[in-house]
Amino acid sequence: MEYRIIKSPSPGTMDILLRRKSSPSTNTDRSYAAVGLVQGRLIDMVVAADIAEKAAGVVVEDIKGHCPQNLIMLAIFGDTASVEAAMEDIKKKTEMTQGR
């Protein structure tokens, strides 16, 4: 899996992410302080979404892409501390299950 955090995402970055989210949810809040991005295989992304939502007060969205290797990306929206906590929890728990 690959991980990145964008602190204080620009309006253009938020537009890109909100346009590419898979769900037609009503979550169109553009005032998030941070966005965590996690990319990997579908099975890992489902587990990562579950971990993130249980770890902190964040909103998780599946982001559409066109990857020939069937990788998907999650965007984890929230305040900076919550996004950082969710990302750390994902890294810690997925590394434990993969025997690292």
PDB file of C-alpha atoms in Angstrom:
ATOM      1  CA  MET A   1       0.000   0.000   0.000  1.00  0.00           C
ATOM      2  CA  GLU A   2       1.024   3.582  -0.579  1.00  0.00           C
ATOM      3  CA  TYR A   3       0.178   6.394   1.854  1.00  0.00           C
ATOM      4  CA  ARG A   4       0.138  10.187   1.592  1.00  0.00           C
ATOM      5  CA  ILE A   5      -1.341  13.019   3.673  1.00  0.00           C
ATOM      6  CA  ILE A   6      -2.300  16.407   2.261  1.00  0.00           C
ATOM      7  CA  LYS A   7      -2.599  19.076   4.943  1.00  0.00           C
ATOM      8  CA  SER A   8      -4.738  22.105   4.083  1.00  0.00           C
ATOM      9  CA  PRO A   9      -5.798  20.759   0.668  1.00  0.00           C
ATOM     10  CA  SER A  10      -6.323  23.448  -1.948  1.00  0.00           C
ATOM     11  CA  PRO A  11      -9.777  24.049  -3.436  1.00  0.00           C
ATOM     12  CA  GLY A  12      -8.573  22.522  -6.709  1.00  0.00           C
ATOM     13  CA  THR A  13      -7.394  19.373  -4.959  1.00  0.00           C
ATOM     14  CA  MET A  14     -10.732  19.040  -3.184  1.00  0.00           C
ATOM     15  CA  ASP A  15     -12.529  19.489  -6.521  1.00  0.00           C
ATOM     16  CA  ILE A  16     -10.494  16.654  -8.062  1.00  0.00           C
ATOM     17  CA  LEU A  17     -11.205  14.301  -5.168  1.00  0.00           C
ATOM     18  CA  LEU A  18     -14.897  15.129  -4.859  1.00  0.00           C
ATOM     19  CA  ARG A  19     -15.408  14.710  -8.633  1.00  0.00           C
ATOM     20  CA  ARG A  20     -13.717  11.299  -8.573  1.00  0.00           C
ATOM     21  CA  LYS A  21     -15.385   9.808  -5.497  1.00  0.00           C
ATOM     22  CA  SER A  22     -17.391   6.700  -6.301  1.00  0.00           C
ATOM     23  CA  SER A  23     -20.346   7.180  -3.995  1.00  0.00           C
ATOM     24  CA  PRO A  24     -23.099   9.670  -4.720  1.00  0.00           C
ATOM     25  CA  SER A  25     -23.178  10.540  -1.013  1.00  0.00           C
ATOM     26  CA  THR A  26     -24.140  13.992   0.112  1.00  0.00           C
ATOM     27  CA  ASN A  27     -20.673  14.586   1.573  1.00  0.00           C
ATOM     28  CA  THR A  28     -19.565  17.659  -0.369  1.00  0.00           C
ATOM     29  CA  ASP A  29     -17.839  19.439   2.510  1.00  0.00           C
ATOM     30  CA  ARG A  30     -14.775  21.197   1.130  1.00  0.00           C
ATOM     31  CA  SER A  31     -13.490  22.534   4.444  1.00  0.00           C
ATOM     32  CA  TYR A  32     -11.514  19.509   5.643  1.00  0.00           C
ATOM     33  CA  ALA A  33      -8.163  20.349   7.227  1.00  0.00           C
ATOM     34  CA  ALA A  34      -6.484  17.223   5.841  1.00  0.00           C
ATOM     35  CA  VAL A  35      -6.921  14.365   3.402  1.00  0.00           C
ATOM     36  CA  GLY A  36      -5.208  11.014   3.757  1.00  0.00           C
ATOM     37  CA  LEU A  37      -4.722   9.014   0.572  1.00  0.00           C
ATOM     38  CA  VAL A  38      -4.231   5.256   0.640  1.00  0.00           C
ATOM     39  CA  GLN A  39      -3.789   3.184  -2.511  1.00  0.00           C
ATOM     40  CA  GLY A  40      -3.657  -0.575  -2.831  1.00  0.00           C
ATOM     41  CA  ARG A  41      -5.523  -3.764  -3.646  1.00  0.00           C
ATOM     42  CA  LEU A  42      -9.281  -3.905  -3.123  1.00  0.00           C
ATOM     43  CA  ILE A  43      -9.098  -6.309  -0.169  1.00  0.00           C
ATOM     44  CA  ASP A  44      -6.593  -4.054   1.599  1.00  0.00           C
ATOM     45  CA  MET A  45      -8.651  -0.930   0.905  1.00  0.00           C
ATOM     46  CA  VAL A  46     -11.812  -2.425   2.421  1.00  0.00           C
ATOM     47  CA  VAL A  47      -9.853  -3.295   5.561  1.00  0.00           C
ATOM     48  CA  ALA A  48      -8.185   0.145   5.579  1.00  0.00           C
ATOM     49  CA  ALA A  49     -11.556   1.912   5.327  1.00  0.00           C
ATOM     50  CA  ASP A  50     -12.874  -0.085   8.275  1.00  0.00           C
ATOM     51  CA  ILE A  51      -9.783   0.651  10.372  1.00  0.00           C
ATOM     52  CA  ALA A  52      -9.902   4.383   9.565  1.00  0.00           C
ATOM     53  CA  GLU A  53     -13.563   4.817  10.427  1.00  0.00           C
ATOM     54  CA  LYS A  54     -13.133   2.942  13.716  1.00  0.00           C
ATOM     55  CA  ALA A  55      -9.943   4.819  14.666  1.00  0.00           C
ATOM     56  CA  ALA A  56     -11.018   8.431  14.350  1.00  0.00           C
ATOM     57  CA  GLY A  57     -13.789  10.809  13.351  1.00  0.00           C
ATOM     58  CA  VAL A  58     -13.054  10.720   9.635  1.00  0.00           C
ATOM     59  CA  VAL A  59     -15.034  10.317   6.426  1.00  0.00           C
ATOM     60  CA  VAL A  60     -13.749   7.659   4.012  1.00  0.00           C
ATOM     61  CA  GLU A  61     -14.518   7.774   0.288  1.00  0.00           C
ATOM     62  CA  ASP A  62     -13.514   5.416  -2.526  1.00  0.00           C
ATOM     63  CA  ILE A  63     -11.824   7.394  -5.318  1.00  0.00           C
ATOM     64  CA  LYS A  64     -12.336   6.251  -8.915  1.00  0.00           C
ATOM     65  CA  GLY A  65      -9.296   5.693 -11.083  1.00  0.00           C
ATOM     66  CA  HIS A  66      -8.227   3.961 -14.264  1.00  0.00           C
ATOM     67  CA  CYS A  67      -5.500   1.611 -13.077  1.00  0.00           C
ATOM     68  CA  PRO A  68      -4.802  -1.462 -15.196  1.00  0.00           C
ATOM     69  CA  GLN A  69      -3.481  -3.303 -12.109  1.00  0.00           C
ATOM     70  CA  ASN A  70      -6.819  -3.063 -10.270  1.00  0.00           C
ATOM     71  CA  LEU A  71      -5.520  -0.770  -7.554  1.00  0.00           C
ATOM     72  CA  ILE A  72      -7.967   1.529  -5.856  1.00  0.00           C
ATOM     73  CA  MET A  73      -7.546   4.611  -3.713  1.00  0.00           C
ATOM     74  CA  LEU A  74      -9.283   5.826  -0.589  1.00  0.00           C
ATOM     75  CA  ALA A  75      -9.520   9.439   0.510  1.00  0.00           C
ATOM     76  CA  ILE A  76      -9.776   9.907   4.264  1.00  0.00           C
ATOM     77  CA  PHE A  77     -11.211  13.347   5.092  1.00  0.00           C
ATOM     78  CA  GLY A  78     -11.119  15.066   8.480  1.00  0.00           C
ATOM     79  CA  ASP A  79      -9.200  17.315  10.810  1.00  0.00           C
ATOM     80  CA  THR A  80      -5.428  16.887  10.716  1.00  0.00           C
ATOM     81  CA  ALA A  81      -5.096  14.942  13.984  1.00  0.00           C
ATOM     82  CA  SER A  82      -7.903  12.528  13.072  1.00  0.00           C
ATOM     83  CA  VAL A  83      -6.530  11.863   9.580  1.00  0.00           C
ATOM     84  CA  GLU A  84      -3.022  11.311  10.967  1.00  0.00           C
ATOM     85  CA  ALA A  85      -4.388   8.936  13.639  1.00  0.00           C
ATOM     86  CA  ALA A  86      -6.403   6.994  11.062  1.00  0.00           C
ATOM     87  CA  MET A  87      -3.412   6.686   8.719  1.00  0.00           C
ATOM     88  CA  GLU A  88      -1.110   5.518  11.526  1.00  0.00           C
ATOM     89  CA  ASP A  89      -3.670   2.953  12.649  1.00  0.00           C
ATOM     90  CA  ILE A  90      -4.021   1.642   9.085  1.00  0.00           C
ATOM     91  CA  LYS A  91      -0.238   1.282   8.738  1.00  0.00           C
ATOM     92  CA  LYS A  92       0.149  -0.389  12.134  1.00  0.00           C
ATOM     93  CA  LYS A  93      -2.725  -2.846  11.804  1.00  0.00           C
ATOM     94  CA  THR A  94      -2.110  -3.833   8.187  1.00  0.00           C
ATOM     95  CA  GLU A  95       1.596  -4.406   8.837  1.00  0.00           C
ATOM     96  CA  MET A  96       0.694  -6.655  11.801  1.00  0.00           C
ATOM     97  CA  THR A  97      -1.613  -8.799   9.658  1.00  0.00           C
ATOM     98  CA  GLN A  98       0.956  -9.046   6.866  1.00  0.00           C
ATOM     99  CA  GLY A  99       3.630 -10.320   9.256  1.00  0.00           C
ATOM    100  CA  ARG A 100       5.948  -7.333   9.099  1.00  0.00           C
TER     101      ARG A 100
END
